[in-house]
PDB file of C-alpha atoms in Angstrom:
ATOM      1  CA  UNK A 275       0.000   0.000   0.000  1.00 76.00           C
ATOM      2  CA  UNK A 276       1.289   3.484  -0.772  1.00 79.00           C
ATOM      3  CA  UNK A 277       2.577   5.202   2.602  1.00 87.00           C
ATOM      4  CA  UNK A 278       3.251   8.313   3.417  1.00 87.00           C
ATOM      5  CA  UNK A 279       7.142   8.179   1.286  1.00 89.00           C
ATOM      6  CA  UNK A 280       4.894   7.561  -1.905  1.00 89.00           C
ATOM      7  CA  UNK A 281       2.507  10.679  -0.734  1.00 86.00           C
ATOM      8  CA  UNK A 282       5.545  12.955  -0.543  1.00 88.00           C
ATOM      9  CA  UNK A 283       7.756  11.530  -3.630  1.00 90.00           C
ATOM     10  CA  UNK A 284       4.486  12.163  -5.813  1.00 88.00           C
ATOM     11  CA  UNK A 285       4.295  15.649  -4.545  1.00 88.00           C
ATOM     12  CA  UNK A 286       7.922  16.302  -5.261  1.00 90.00           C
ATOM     13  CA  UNK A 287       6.697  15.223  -8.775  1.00 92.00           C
ATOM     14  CA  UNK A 288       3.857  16.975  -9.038  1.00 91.00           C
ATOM     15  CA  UNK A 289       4.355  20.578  -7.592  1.00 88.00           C
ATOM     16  CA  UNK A 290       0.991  21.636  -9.033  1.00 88.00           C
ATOM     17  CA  UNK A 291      -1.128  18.759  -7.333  1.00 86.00           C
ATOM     18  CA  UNK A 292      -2.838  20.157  -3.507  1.00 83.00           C
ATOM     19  CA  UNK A 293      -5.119  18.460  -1.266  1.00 81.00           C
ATOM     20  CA  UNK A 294      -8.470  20.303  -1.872  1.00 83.00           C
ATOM     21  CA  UNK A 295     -11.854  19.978  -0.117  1.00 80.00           C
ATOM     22  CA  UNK A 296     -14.444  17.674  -2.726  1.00 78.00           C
ATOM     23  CA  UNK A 297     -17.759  19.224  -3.032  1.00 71.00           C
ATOM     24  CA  UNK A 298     -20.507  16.910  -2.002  1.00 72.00           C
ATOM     25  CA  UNK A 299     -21.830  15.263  -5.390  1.00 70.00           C
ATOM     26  CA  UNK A 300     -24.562  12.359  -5.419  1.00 68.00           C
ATOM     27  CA  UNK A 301     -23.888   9.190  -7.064  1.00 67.00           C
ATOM     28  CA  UNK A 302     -27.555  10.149  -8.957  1.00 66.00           C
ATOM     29  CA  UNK A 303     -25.524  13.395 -10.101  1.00 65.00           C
ATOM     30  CA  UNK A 304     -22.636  11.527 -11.109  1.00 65.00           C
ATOM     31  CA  UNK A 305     -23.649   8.952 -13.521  1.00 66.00           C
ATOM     32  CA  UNK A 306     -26.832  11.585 -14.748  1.00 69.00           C
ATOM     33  CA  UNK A 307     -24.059  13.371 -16.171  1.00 78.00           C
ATOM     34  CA  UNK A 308     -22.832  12.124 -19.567  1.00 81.00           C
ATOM     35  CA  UNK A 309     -22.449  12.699 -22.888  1.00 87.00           C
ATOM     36  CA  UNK A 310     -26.121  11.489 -24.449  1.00 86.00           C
ATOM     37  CA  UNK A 311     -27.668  13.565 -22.204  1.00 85.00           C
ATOM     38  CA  UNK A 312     -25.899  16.224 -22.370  1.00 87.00           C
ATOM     39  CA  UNK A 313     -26.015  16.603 -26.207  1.00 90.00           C
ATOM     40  CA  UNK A 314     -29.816  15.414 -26.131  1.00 91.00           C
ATOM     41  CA  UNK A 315     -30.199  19.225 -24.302  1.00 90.00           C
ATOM     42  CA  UNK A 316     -27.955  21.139 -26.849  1.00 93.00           C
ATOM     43  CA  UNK A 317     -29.904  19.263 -29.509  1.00 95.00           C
ATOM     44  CA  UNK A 318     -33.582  20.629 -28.867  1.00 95.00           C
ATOM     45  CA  UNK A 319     -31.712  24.186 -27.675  1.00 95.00           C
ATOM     46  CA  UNK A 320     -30.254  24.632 -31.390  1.00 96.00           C
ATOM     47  CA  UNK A 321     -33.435  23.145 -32.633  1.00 97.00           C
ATOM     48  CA  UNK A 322     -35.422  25.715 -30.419  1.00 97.00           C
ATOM     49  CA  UNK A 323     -33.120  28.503 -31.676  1.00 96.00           C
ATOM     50  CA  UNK A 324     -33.203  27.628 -35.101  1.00 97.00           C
ATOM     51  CA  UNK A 325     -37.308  27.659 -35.011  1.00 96.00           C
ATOM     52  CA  UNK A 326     -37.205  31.468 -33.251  1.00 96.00           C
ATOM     53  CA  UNK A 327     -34.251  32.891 -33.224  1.00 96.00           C
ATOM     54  CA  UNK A 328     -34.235  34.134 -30.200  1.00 97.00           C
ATOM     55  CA  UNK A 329     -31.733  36.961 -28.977  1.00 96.00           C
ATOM     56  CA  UNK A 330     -29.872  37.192 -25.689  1.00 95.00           C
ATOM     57  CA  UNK A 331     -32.814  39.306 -23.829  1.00 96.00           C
ATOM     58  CA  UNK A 332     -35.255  36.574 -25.287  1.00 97.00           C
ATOM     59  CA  UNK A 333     -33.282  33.626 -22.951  1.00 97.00           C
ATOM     60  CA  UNK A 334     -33.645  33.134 -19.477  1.00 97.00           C
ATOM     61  CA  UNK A 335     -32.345  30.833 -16.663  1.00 96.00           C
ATOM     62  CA  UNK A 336     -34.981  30.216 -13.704  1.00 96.00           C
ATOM     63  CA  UNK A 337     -33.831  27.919 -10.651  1.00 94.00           C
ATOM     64  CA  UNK A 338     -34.479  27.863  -6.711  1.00 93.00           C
ATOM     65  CA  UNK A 339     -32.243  27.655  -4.474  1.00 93.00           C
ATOM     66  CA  UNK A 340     -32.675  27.521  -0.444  1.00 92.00           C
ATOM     67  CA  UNK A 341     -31.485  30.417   1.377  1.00 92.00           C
ATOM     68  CA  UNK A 342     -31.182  29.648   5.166  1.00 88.00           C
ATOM     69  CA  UNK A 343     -32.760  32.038   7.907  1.00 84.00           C
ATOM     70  CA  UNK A 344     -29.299  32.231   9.357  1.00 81.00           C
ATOM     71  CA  UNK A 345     -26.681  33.642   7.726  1.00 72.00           C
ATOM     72  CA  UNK A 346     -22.947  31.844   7.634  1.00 74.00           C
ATOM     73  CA  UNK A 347     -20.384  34.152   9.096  1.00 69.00           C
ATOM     74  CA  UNK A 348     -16.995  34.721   7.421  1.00 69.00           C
ATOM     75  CA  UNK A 349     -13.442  33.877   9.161  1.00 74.00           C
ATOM     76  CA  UNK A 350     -12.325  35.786  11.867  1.00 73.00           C
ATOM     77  CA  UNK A 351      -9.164  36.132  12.960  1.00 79.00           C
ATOM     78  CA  UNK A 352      -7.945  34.609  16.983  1.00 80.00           C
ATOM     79  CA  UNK A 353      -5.601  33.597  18.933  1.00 82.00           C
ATOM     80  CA  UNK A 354      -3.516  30.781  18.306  1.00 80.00           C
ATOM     81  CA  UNK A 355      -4.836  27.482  20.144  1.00 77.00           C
ATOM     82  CA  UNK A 356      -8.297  29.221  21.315  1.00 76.00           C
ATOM     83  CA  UNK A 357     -10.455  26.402  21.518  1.00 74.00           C
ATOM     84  CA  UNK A 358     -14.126  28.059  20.810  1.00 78.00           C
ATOM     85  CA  UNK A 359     -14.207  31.185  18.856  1.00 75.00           C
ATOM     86  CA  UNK A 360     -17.945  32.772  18.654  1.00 69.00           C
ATOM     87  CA  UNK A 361     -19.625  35.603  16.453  1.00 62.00           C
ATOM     88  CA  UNK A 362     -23.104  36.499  16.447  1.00 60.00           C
ATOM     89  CA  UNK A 363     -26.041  35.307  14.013  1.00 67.00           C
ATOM     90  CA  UNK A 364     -29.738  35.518  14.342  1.00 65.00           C
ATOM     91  CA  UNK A 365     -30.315  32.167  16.385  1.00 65.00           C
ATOM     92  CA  UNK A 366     -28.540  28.781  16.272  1.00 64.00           C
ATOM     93  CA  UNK A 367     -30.759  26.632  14.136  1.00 71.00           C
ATOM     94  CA  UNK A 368     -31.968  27.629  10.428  1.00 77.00           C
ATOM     95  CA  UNK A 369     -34.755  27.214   8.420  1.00 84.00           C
ATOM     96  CA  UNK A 370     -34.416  27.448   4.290  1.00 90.00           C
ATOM     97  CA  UNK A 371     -36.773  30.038   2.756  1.00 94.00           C
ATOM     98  CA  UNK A 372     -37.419  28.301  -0.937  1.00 95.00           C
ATOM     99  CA  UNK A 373     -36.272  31.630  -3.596  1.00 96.00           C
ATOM    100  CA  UNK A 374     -36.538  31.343  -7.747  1.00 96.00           C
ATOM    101  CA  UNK A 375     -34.411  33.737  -9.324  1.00 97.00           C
ATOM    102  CA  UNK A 376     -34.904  34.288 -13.365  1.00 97.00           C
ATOM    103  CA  UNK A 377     -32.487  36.480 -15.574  1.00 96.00           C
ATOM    104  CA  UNK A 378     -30.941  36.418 -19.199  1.00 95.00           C
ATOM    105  CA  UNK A 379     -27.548  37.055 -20.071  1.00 86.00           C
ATOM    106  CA  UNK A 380     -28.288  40.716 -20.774  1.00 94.00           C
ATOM    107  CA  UNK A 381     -28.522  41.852 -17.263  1.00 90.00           C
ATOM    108  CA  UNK A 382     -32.390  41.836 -16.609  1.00 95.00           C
ATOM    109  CA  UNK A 383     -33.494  39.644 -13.968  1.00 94.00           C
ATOM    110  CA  UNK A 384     -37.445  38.720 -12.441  1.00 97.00           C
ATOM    111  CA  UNK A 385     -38.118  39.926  -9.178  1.00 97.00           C
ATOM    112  CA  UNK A 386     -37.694  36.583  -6.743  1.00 97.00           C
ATOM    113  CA  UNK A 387     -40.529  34.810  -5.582  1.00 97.00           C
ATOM    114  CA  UNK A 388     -39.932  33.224  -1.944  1.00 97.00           C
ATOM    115  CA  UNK A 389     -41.865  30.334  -0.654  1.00 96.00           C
ATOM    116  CA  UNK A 390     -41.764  30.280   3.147  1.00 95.00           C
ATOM    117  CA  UNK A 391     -42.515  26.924   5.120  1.00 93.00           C
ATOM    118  CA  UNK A 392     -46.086  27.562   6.660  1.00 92.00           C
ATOM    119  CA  UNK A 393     -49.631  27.680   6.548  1.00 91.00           C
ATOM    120  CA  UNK A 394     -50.310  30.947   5.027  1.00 91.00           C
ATOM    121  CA  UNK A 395     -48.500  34.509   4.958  1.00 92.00           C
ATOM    122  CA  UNK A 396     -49.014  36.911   7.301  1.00 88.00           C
ATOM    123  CA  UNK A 397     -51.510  39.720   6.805  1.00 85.00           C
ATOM    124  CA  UNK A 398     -49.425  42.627   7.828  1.00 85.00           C
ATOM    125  CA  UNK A 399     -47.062  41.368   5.040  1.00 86.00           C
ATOM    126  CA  UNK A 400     -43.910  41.510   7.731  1.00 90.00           C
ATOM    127  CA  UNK A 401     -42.488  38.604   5.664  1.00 91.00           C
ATOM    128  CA  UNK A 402     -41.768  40.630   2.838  1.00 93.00           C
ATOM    129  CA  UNK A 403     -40.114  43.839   4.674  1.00 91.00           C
ATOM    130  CA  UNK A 404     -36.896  44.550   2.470  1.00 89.00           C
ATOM    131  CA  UNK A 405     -37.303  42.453   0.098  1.00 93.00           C
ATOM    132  CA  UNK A 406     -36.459  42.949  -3.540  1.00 93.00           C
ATOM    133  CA  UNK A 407     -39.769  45.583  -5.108  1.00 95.00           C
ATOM    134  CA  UNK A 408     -42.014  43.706  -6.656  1.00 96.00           C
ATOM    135  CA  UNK A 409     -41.256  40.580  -5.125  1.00 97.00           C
ATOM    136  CA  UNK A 410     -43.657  37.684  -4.132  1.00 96.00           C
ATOM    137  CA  UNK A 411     -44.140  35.865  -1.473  1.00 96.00           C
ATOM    138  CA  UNK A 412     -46.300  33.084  -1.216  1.00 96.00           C
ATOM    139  CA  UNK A 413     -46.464  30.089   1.879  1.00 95.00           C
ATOM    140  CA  UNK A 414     -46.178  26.024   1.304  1.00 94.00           C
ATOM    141  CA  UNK A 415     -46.490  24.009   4.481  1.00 92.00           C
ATOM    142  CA  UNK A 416     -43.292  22.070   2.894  1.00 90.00           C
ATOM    143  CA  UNK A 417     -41.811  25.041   2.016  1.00 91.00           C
ATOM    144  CA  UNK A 418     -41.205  23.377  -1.465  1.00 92.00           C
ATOM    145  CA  UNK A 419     -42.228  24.420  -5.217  1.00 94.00           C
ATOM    146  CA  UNK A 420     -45.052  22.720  -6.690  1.00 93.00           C
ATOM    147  CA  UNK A 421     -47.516  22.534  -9.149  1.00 94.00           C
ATOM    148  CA  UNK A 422     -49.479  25.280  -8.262  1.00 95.00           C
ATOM    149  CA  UNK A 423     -46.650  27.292  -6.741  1.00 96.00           C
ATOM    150  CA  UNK A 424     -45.143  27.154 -10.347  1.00 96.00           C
ATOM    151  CA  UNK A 425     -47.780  28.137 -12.067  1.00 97.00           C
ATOM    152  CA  UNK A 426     -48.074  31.309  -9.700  1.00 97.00           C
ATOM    153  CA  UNK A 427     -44.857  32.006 -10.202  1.00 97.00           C
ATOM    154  CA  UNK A 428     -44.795  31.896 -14.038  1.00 97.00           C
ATOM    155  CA  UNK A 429     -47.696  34.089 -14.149  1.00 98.00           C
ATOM    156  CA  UNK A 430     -45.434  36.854 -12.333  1.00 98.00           C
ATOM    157  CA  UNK A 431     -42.914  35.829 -14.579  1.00 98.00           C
ATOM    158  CA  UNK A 432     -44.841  36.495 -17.640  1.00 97.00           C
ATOM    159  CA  UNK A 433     -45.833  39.890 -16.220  1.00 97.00           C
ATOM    160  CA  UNK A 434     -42.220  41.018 -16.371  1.00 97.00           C
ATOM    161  CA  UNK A 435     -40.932  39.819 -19.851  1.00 97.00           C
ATOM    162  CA  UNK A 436     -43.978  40.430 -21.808  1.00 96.00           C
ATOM    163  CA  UNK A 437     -43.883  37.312 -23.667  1.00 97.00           C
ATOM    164  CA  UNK A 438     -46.212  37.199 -27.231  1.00 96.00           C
ATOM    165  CA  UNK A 439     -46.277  35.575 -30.240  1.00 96.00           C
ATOM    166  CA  UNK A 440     -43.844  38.228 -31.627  1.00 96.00           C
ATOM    167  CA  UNK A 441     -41.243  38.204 -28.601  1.00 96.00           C
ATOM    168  CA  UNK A 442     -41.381  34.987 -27.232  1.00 97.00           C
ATOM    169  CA  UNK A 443     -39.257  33.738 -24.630  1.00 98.00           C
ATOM    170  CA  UNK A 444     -36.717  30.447 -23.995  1.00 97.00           C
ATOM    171  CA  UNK A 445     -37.155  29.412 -20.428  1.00 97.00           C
ATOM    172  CA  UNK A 446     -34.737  26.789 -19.395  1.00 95.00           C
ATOM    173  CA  UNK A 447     -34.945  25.113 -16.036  1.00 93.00           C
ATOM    174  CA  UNK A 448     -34.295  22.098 -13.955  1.00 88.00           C
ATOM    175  CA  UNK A 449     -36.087  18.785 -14.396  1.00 81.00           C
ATOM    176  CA  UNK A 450     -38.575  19.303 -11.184  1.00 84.00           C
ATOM    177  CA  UNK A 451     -41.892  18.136 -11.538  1.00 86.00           C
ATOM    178  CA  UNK A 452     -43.531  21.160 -11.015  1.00 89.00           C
ATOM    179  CA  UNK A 453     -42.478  22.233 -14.341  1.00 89.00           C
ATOM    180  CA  UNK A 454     -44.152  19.363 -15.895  1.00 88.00           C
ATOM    181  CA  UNK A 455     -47.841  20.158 -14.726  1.00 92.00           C
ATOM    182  CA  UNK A 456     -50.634  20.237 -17.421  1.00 94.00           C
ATOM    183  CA  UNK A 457     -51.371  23.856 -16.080  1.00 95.00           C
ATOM    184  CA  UNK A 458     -48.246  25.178 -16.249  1.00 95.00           C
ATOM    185  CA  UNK A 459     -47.527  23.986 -19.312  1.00 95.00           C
ATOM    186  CA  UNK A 460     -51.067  25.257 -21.067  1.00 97.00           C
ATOM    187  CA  UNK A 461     -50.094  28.413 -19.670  1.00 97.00           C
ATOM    188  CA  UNK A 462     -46.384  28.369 -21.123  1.00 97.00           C
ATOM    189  CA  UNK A 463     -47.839  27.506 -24.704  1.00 97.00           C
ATOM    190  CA  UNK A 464     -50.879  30.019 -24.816  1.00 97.00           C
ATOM    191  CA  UNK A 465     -47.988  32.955 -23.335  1.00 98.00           C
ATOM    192  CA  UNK A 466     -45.515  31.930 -25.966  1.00 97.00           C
ATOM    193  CA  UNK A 467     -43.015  30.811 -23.254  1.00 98.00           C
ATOM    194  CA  UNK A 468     -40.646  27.994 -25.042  1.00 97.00           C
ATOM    195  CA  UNK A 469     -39.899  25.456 -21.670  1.00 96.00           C
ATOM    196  CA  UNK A 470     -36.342  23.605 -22.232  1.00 95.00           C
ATOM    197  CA  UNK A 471     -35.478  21.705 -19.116  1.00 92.00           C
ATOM    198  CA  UNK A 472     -32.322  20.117 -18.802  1.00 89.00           C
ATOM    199  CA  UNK A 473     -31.721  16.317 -18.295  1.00 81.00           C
ATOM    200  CA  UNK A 474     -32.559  15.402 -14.447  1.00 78.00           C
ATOM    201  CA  UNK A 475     -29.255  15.429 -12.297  1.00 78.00           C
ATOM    202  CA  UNK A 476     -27.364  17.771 -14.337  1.00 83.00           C
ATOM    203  CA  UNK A 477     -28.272  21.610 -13.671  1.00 82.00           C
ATOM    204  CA  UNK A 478     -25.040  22.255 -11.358  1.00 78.00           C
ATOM    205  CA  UNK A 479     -23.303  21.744 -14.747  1.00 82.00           C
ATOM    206  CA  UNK A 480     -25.921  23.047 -17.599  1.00 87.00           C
ATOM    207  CA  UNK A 481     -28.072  25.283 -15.113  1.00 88.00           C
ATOM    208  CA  UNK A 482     -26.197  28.389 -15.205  1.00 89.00           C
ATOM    209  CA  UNK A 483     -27.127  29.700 -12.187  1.00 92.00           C
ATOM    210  CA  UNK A 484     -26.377  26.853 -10.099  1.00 89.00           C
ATOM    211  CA  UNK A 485     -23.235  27.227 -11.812  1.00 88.00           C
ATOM    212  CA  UNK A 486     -22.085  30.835 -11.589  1.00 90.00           C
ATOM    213  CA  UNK A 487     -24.754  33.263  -9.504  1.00 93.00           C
ATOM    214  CA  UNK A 488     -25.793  31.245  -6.564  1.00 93.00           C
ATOM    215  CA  UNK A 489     -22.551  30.685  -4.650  1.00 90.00           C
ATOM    216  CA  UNK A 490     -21.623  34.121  -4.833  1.00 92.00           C
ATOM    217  CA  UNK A 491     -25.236  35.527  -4.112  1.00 93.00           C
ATOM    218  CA  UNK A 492     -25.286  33.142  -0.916  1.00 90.00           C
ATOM    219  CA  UNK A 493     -21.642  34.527  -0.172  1.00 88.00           C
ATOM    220  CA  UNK A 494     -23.372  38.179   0.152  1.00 90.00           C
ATOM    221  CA  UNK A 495     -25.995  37.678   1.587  1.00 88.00           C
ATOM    222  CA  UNK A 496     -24.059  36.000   4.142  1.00 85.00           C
ATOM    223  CA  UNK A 497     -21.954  39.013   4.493  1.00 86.00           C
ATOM    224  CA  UNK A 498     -25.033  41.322   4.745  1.00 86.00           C
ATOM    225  CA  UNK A 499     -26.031  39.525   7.436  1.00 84.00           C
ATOM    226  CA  UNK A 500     -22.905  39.580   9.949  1.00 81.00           C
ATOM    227  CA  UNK A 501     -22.707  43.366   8.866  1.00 84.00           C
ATOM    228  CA  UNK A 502     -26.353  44.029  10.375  1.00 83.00           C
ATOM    229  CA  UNK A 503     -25.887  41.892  13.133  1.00 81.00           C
ATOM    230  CA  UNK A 504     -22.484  43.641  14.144  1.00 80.00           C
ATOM    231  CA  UNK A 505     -24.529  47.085  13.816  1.00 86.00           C
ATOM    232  CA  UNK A 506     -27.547  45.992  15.759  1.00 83.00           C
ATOM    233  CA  UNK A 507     -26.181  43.857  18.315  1.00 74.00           C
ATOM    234  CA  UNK A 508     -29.447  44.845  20.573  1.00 72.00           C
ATOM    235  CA  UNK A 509     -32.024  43.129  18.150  1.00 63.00           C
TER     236      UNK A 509
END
């Protein structure tokens, strides 16, 4: 068995090579992911693009993500060999607040529609103070998308892009199943919105949010946070 003379002879010969953290990837994720389906998606995009012609403001990327009621601090910097270093966050145990984001690759983006985990919203609409204008917020005892949540949502959608049969709009999501409800999809076609979903297990590499806005939204807000809480250290 290789010991630890192999570990340090292979470093010598490869200076470049580092031990890195892996991120966390299913075994679903990592045999979805090959070539068939992969060029099955590229196939019906060129086909789709072919049919309309659609230009960059005309294509958008819709996905939800959970964003946790408690925000993840950044490092800090201690004292050497201080066992328990603290700073403060909003409580000690999180919930995830279900948030689709929409945008095209010329800047514009949907106001987010958030999908808190209870019975209904609040009256006084205190879930929604600060949010994004024009954002939506709608309550799911799950806290999850669905059917009707979908359709909801892609009836605000519509009301931002202003989708007809002379602009009509590519829409490409994730696999869920709440994309795939007879509703939703009666509305897409009578709207002239043109649903591509990519291949089950594969949006963190053909979803481009997953792949480049998420992480770095999730890094801000996280930073937004721990700057409130430093100012407001009574609340």
């Amino acid at each position: 068995m290789a010991g630890k003379g192999f570990f340090s002879n292979f470093k010598k010969r490869n200076p470049d090579s580092a031990l890195r953290t892996p991120e966390p990837t299913s075994l679903s994720r990592a045999t979805g992911f090959y070539k068939a389906q992969v060029n099955r998606f590229y196939d019906l995009l060129l086909k789709l693009q072919e049919q309309f012609s659609f230009q960059a403001s005309q294509v958008y990327n819709a996905d939800e993500t959970g964003v946790t009621t408690v925000h993840k601090n950044d490092k800090v910097l201690s004292v050497k060999g201080k066992k328990q270093v603290g700073k403060l966050t909003s409580a000690e145990r999180s919930r995830n607040i279900t948030t689709v984001f929409a945008m095209n690759a010329v800047g514009h983006f949907v106001p987010p529609m958030f999908i808190f985990p209870r019975a209904k919203m609040e009256k006084n609409g205190r879930l929604m103070v600060g949010a994004p204008p024009e954002s939506i917020g709608v309550a799911a005892k799950s806290g999850w998308m669905n059917g009707e949540l979908f359709l909801q949502w892609l009836q605000h959608f519509q009301r931002h892009v202003h989708s007809s049969e002379a602009h009509p709009i590519l829409l490409i999501l994730g696999g869920h199943s709440s994309h795939k409800e007879l509703s939703v999809i009666e509305y897409a076609r009578d709207h002239h919105i043109h649903m591509l979903r990519t291949a089950q297990h594969t949006t963190h590499r053909l979803q481009l949010l997953d792949c480049a806005f998420f992480k770095p939204f999730k890094q801000a807000y996280g930073s937004a946070g721990a700057t409130w809480m430093r100012r407001n250290p009574e609340a």
